[in-house]
């Protein structure tokens, strides 16, 4: 088969590799119908994720059709079309029993399991993929949901919802600020709307992205390149700050911005992946009664979000900016990597 193979920092190739085979009785083999590229794949290609070693097939999002199943898989059938979660869950360990699938202890001798596709095992940017713990990790694609919509449920919608909105405890009437209007920030905006906040303020330095945010449910936008960005945000509240500030960028500056605009007793929900230490002004913040949360997506709300997409309560199509043939993936990476110029959000790859 063909697959997108990581060749070390800065290098990748679409090339012939052996087809995946069943290794465990709980595995299935899926023919990939639709996949996409994540900002995390770009991090990997920069060499930021050393756990990914040369030879690894990238990708952790996708919808595909089951072509083979292990002997222990009884609840899924050959021919079923399924959504692959970016996080795999064994269903048996302590963390899985708590619903914290991101920290699944798994088996197979893979430590740090949870997010394994395109990280610790071969991923979804391929014609076929081996899916471990199939019965506890995949979701049947309902007929009301297209494969392209299904791919938005592999990672970005659960991430924005779980780590942004739910950890941020968004509730009716809240003023919510989302810093960063990439696919994940936009997913936080779209799913925050499900909880009835009074305002959702999208904050970014990219004018095109904050303009797009209005279509996802933002009520107000602020360009944080403006010198008075903070005054602009506070003016959209009663002057005391936002109830919930969601960080969806992953740099020290944007995390600090969140702690500066949250009101006393509010919530800061960090979603961004950080590569550098961040200073926390505890000398000012200790008295503020705020909570700060963070974490890796569990995809434990994937099933709920799937229903919302099926009922058109969440519009998954609007995340899709470009569509390519899977075999054109090198070109798709180029378009996705130049998002500021190409206005790319999620690029769909159809087999
Ligand atoms: N916690 C998790 O489980 C999880 C899962 C998936 C992704 N993530 C992380 O979420 C973050 C967002 O992902 P994405 O795919 O939307 O990324 P992205 O790069 O597409 O979007 C980031 C946005 O931040 C904006 N930005 C950059 N600097 C800024 C600044 N100083 N002020 C305001 N805005 C600024 C950019 O213009 C861009 O629109 C990343 O760090 C990603 O790694 C976390
Ligand atoms: Zn991802
Ligand atoms: Zn587990």
XYZ file of C-alpha atoms and ligand atoms in Angstrom:
397
model
C 0.000 0.000 0.000
C 0.928 3.692 -0.123
C 1.427 5.757 3.033
C 2.840 9.072 4.218
C 6.041 8.114 6.028
C 7.979 10.348 8.448
C 11.657 10.323 7.460
C 13.088 12.454 10.272
C 12.851 16.224 10.906
C 11.740 18.121 7.794
C 11.331 14.977 5.684
C 8.387 12.856 4.603
C 7.489 10.679 1.607
C 4.361 9.152 0.043
C 5.701 5.700 -0.687
C 5.091 1.941 -0.859
C 5.056 0.157 2.503
C 3.828 -3.285 3.617
C 0.101 -3.557 4.345
C -0.754 -3.658 8.082
C -1.674 -7.019 9.604
C -3.681 -8.056 12.679
C -1.271 -8.299 15.636
C -3.719 -8.685 18.550
C -7.117 -10.392 18.702
C -8.698 -6.999 19.565
C -7.363 -5.348 16.356
C -9.178 -4.506 13.158
C -7.730 -3.461 9.791
C -9.465 -0.475 8.236
C -9.314 0.739 4.640
C -8.992 4.507 5.027
C -11.773 6.365 3.200
C -11.058 9.884 4.466
C -8.290 11.407 6.569
C -6.813 14.829 7.301
C -3.702 16.630 8.552
C -3.395 18.100 12.068
C -1.202 20.942 13.327
C 0.402 18.256 15.493
C 1.647 16.511 12.314
C 3.476 19.737 11.464
C 4.979 19.763 15.001
C 6.185 16.183 14.401
C 7.736 17.148 11.062
C 9.626 19.969 12.780
C 11.104 17.328 15.102
C 9.161 18.607 18.165
C 7.837 15.137 19.092
C 10.897 12.880 19.502
C 8.741 9.827 20.328
C 7.907 9.734 16.619
C 10.773 7.915 14.945
C 11.722 7.775 11.255
C 9.684 5.191 9.354
C 6.468 6.001 11.223
C 3.291 6.494 9.147
C 1.716 9.791 10.277
C -1.931 10.741 10.936
C -4.354 10.286 13.837
C -7.690 11.239 12.287
C -9.843 9.287 9.871
C -12.931 7.418 8.764
C -12.574 4.009 7.144
C -14.165 0.688 6.304
C -13.365 -2.493 8.227
C -11.714 -5.088 5.959
C -10.397 -7.536 8.578
C -11.026 -8.205 12.264
C -9.228 -10.008 15.059
C -10.717 -13.084 16.706
C -11.882 -11.180 19.828
C -13.814 -8.557 17.854
C -17.473 -9.510 17.781
C -19.361 -6.205 17.900
C -17.972 -4.851 14.621
C -18.328 -6.344 11.160
C -16.381 -6.396 7.913
C -17.782 -3.563 5.802
C -18.731 -1.312 8.768
C -17.668 2.296 8.237
C -16.150 3.724 11.430
C -14.750 6.940 12.866
C -11.258 6.439 14.287
C -10.578 8.345 17.502
C -7.179 10.041 17.837
C -6.994 8.396 21.271
C -7.160 4.598 21.636
C -8.781 3.063 24.725
C -8.215 -0.485 25.973
C -11.430 -0.198 28.009
C -9.998 -2.146 30.968
C -7.324 -0.078 32.727
C -7.928 2.315 35.643
C -7.843 5.373 33.416
C -10.261 3.909 30.872
C -12.664 3.068 33.702
C -12.586 6.762 34.690
C -13.138 7.846 31.072
C -9.635 9.337 30.957
C -8.768 7.477 27.759
C -5.899 9.862 27.009
C -3.932 8.113 29.760
C -4.983 4.550 28.875
C -2.284 2.200 30.099
C -3.067 -0.317 27.373
C -1.002 -3.384 26.808
C 1.187 -4.346 23.835
C 4.153 -2.960 25.767
C 3.454 0.565 24.518
C 3.932 3.075 27.332
C 2.286 6.484 27.207
C -0.598 4.981 25.296
C -3.728 7.018 24.530
C -2.679 9.026 21.499
C -0.809 6.299 19.603
C -1.747 6.654 15.886
C 0.961 8.412 13.922
C 2.907 8.689 17.180
C 3.773 5.309 18.720
C 2.210 3.090 16.025
C 1.517 3.642 12.325
C -1.240 6.146 11.618
C -4.102 6.990 9.310
C -2.425 8.855 6.424
C -2.290 5.593 4.513
C -4.463 3.329 2.397
C -4.903 0.907 5.335
C -4.386 1.155 9.090
C -4.292 -1.308 11.973
C -6.639 -0.174 14.751
C -5.921 -1.575 18.240
C -8.656 -2.000 20.887
C -11.157 -1.602 18.088
C -14.369 -2.241 20.000
C -13.586 0.330 22.698
C -12.036 2.926 20.382
C -14.033 3.310 17.151
C -17.520 4.703 16.489
C -19.876 3.479 13.769
C -20.553 6.244 11.251
C -24.313 6.878 11.196
C -25.946 7.326 7.783
C -26.775 10.988 8.526
C -23.063 11.837 8.891
C -20.664 12.006 5.924
C -17.149 10.571 6.194
C -15.750 14.131 5.882
C -17.881 15.258 8.826
C -16.859 12.146 10.733
C -13.177 13.063 10.434
C -13.850 16.313 12.351
C -14.842 14.061 15.272
C -11.529 12.180 15.396
C -9.719 15.040 17.140
C -10.643 18.717 16.760
C -14.297 18.751 17.887
C -13.693 16.615 21.014
C -10.531 18.614 21.814
C -12.230 22.019 21.697
C -15.243 20.655 23.548
C -13.580 18.592 26.281
C -10.393 20.492 27.087
C -11.743 23.957 26.243
C -15.471 24.110 26.933
C -16.056 21.333 29.483
C -12.846 21.822 31.491
C -13.588 25.586 31.310
C -17.052 24.862 32.784
C -18.874 27.066 30.247
C -22.481 27.619 31.321
C -25.527 29.638 30.271
C -24.948 33.376 30.349
C -21.145 33.198 30.498
C -18.858 35.492 28.566
C -16.317 33.177 26.937
C -13.069 34.249 25.261
C -11.213 31.868 22.956
C -7.615 32.839 22.216
C -6.552 31.282 18.901
C -8.922 30.741 15.961
C -7.299 27.728 14.308
C -9.348 24.537 13.858
C -9.158 23.752 17.589
C -10.124 27.262 18.747
C -12.977 27.265 16.228
C -14.093 23.862 17.554
C -14.154 25.373 21.064
C -16.256 28.278 19.743
C -18.678 25.953 17.924
C -19.177 23.665 20.929
C -19.281 26.481 23.539
C -22.436 27.596 21.744
C -24.148 24.379 22.891
C -24.085 25.668 26.489
C -25.781 29.039 25.926
C -23.068 31.604 26.750
C -24.117 35.257 26.351
C -21.002 36.132 24.335
C -18.174 34.257 22.653
C -15.183 36.470 21.883
C -12.689 35.142 19.322
C -9.172 36.523 19.747
C -6.386 36.007 17.172
C -3.706 38.002 15.348
C -4.865 36.673 11.963
C -7.715 38.870 10.668
C -8.923 36.205 8.242
C -9.256 33.668 11.055
C -11.212 35.910 13.433
C -13.536 36.853 10.555
C -14.175 33.143 9.965
C -14.880 32.711 13.690
C -18.197 34.579 13.378
C -19.520 31.744 11.178
C -18.675 29.267 13.975
C -20.683 31.208 16.564
C -18.346 33.944 17.834
C -20.393 37.032 18.728
C -17.392 39.387 18.870
C -13.820 39.401 17.604
C -10.684 41.107 18.894
C -7.359 41.308 17.084
C -4.728 40.762 19.763
C -2.232 42.600 17.589
C -4.035 45.798 18.662
C -2.266 47.591 21.527
C -5.586 47.977 23.368
C -6.746 44.377 22.789
C -7.259 43.817 26.519
C -9.415 46.935 26.942
C -11.443 45.776 23.924
C -12.086 42.407 25.614
C -12.930 43.919 29.004
C -15.354 46.339 27.299
C -17.286 43.289 26.075
C -17.745 42.193 29.706
C -19.097 44.152 32.670
C -15.537 45.391 33.036
C -14.508 42.603 35.415
C -13.305 40.073 32.833
C -14.545 36.962 31.076
C -16.024 33.975 32.895
C -14.019 31.510 30.831
C -10.799 32.075 28.872
C -9.805 29.212 26.552
C -6.204 29.070 25.309
C -5.954 27.397 21.865
C -2.532 28.471 20.598
C 0.182 26.933 22.794
C 2.646 29.776 23.472
C 3.478 31.541 26.770
C 2.067 34.873 25.598
C -1.421 33.542 24.856
C -1.631 31.604 28.132
C -0.723 34.788 30.025
C -3.345 36.692 28.017
C -5.964 34.273 29.363
C -4.917 34.868 32.983
C -5.141 38.634 32.353
C -8.713 38.659 31.041
C -10.362 36.097 33.337
C -12.574 37.533 36.086
C -12.232 36.491 39.755
C -13.735 33.016 40.262
C -13.540 32.366 36.500
C -11.826 29.576 34.603
C -8.773 29.381 32.351
C -8.813 26.270 30.170
C -5.530 25.598 28.417
C -5.853 23.522 25.246
C -2.629 24.484 23.458
C 0.365 22.136 23.356
C 3.266 24.015 24.947
C 6.913 23.480 24.119
C 8.344 26.052 26.517
C 7.898 26.879 30.220
C 5.216 29.467 30.984
C 5.451 31.942 33.857
C 2.412 31.987 36.142
C 1.924 35.257 38.110
C 0.837 33.486 41.314
C 1.733 36.593 43.340
C -1.245 38.298 41.633
C -3.436 35.311 40.870
C -3.484 33.458 44.207
C -6.210 35.785 45.497
C -8.398 35.541 42.399
C -10.199 32.225 43.062
C -9.739 31.160 39.449
C -9.238 27.598 38.278
C -6.748 26.615 35.597
C -7.211 23.354 33.715
C -5.266 21.534 31.000
C -4.943 18.145 29.407
C -4.911 15.819 26.441
C -8.228 15.133 24.722
C -9.988 11.946 25.891
C -12.570 11.765 23.085
C -14.999 10.592 25.785
C -17.553 13.046 24.321
C -17.073 11.867 20.721
C -20.360 9.926 20.811
C -22.290 12.944 22.133
C -20.760 15.253 19.532
C -21.533 12.698 16.826
C -25.231 13.025 17.721
C -24.963 16.821 17.602
C -23.346 16.668 14.148
C -26.007 14.199 12.948
C -28.721 16.604 14.155
C -26.985 19.636 12.565
C -26.524 21.221 15.999
C -22.807 21.392 15.228
C -21.778 22.189 11.643
C -18.745 20.005 10.917
C -18.571 20.898 7.213
C -17.475 24.465 7.843
C -14.098 23.301 9.188
C -13.226 21.919 5.742
C -11.370 24.428 3.559
C -9.734 22.145 0.945
C -10.272 18.644 -0.468
C -7.594 16.475 -2.107
C -7.142 12.924 -3.334
C -5.251 10.886 -0.730
C -2.482 10.309 -3.301
C -2.046 14.112 -3.518
C -1.115 14.298 0.186
C 2.298 15.947 -0.368
C 0.519 18.887 -2.015
C -2.108 18.912 0.776
C 0.675 19.199 3.401
C 2.083 22.180 1.528
C -1.293 23.962 1.441
C -1.952 23.184 5.122
C 1.495 24.354 6.223
C 0.942 27.731 4.531
C -2.445 28.350 6.208
C -1.973 32.122 6.569
C -1.641 32.426 2.754
C -3.947 29.615 1.643
C -6.643 30.222 4.322
C -6.538 26.497 5.061
C -8.444 25.158 8.045
C -8.858 21.383 7.723
C -7.729 19.756 4.472
C -9.652 16.597 3.601
C -7.921 13.660 1.889
C -10.255 11.226 0.150
C -9.074 7.781 -0.902
N -4.804 19.393 24.348
C -5.033 18.605 23.314
O -5.439 17.446 23.459
C -4.812 19.116 21.933
C -5.304 18.374 20.828
C -5.141 18.905 19.548
C -4.468 20.118 19.377
N -3.978 20.791 20.483
C -3.258 22.069 20.368
O -4.196 23.121 20.223
C -3.523 24.252 19.671
C -4.343 24.820 18.520
O -4.403 23.892 17.450
P -4.795 24.363 15.965
O -4.721 23.165 15.100
O -6.061 25.148 16.007
O -3.548 25.327 15.668
P -3.290 26.459 14.574
O -1.835 26.665 14.511
O -4.043 26.137 13.327
O -4.004 27.758 15.201
C -3.395 28.586 16.142
C -3.963 29.987 15.986
O -3.301 30.816 16.948
C -3.091 32.072 16.375
N -2.036 32.775 17.089
C -0.702 32.604 17.010
N -0.065 33.473 17.812
C -1.021 34.208 18.426
C -0.987 35.273 19.355
N 0.156 35.759 19.834
N -2.180 35.792 19.764
C -3.347 35.309 19.293
N -3.436 34.314 18.398
C -2.279 33.768 17.971
C -2.760 31.783 14.925
O -2.974 32.908 14.093
C -3.720 30.624 14.608
O -4.942 31.087 14.060
C -2.139 23.748 19.243
O -1.196 24.083 20.240
C -2.347 22.246 19.172
O -1.139 21.542 19.282
C -4.159 20.305 21.728
Zn -4.498 16.259 16.087
Zn -7.105 1.677 29.010
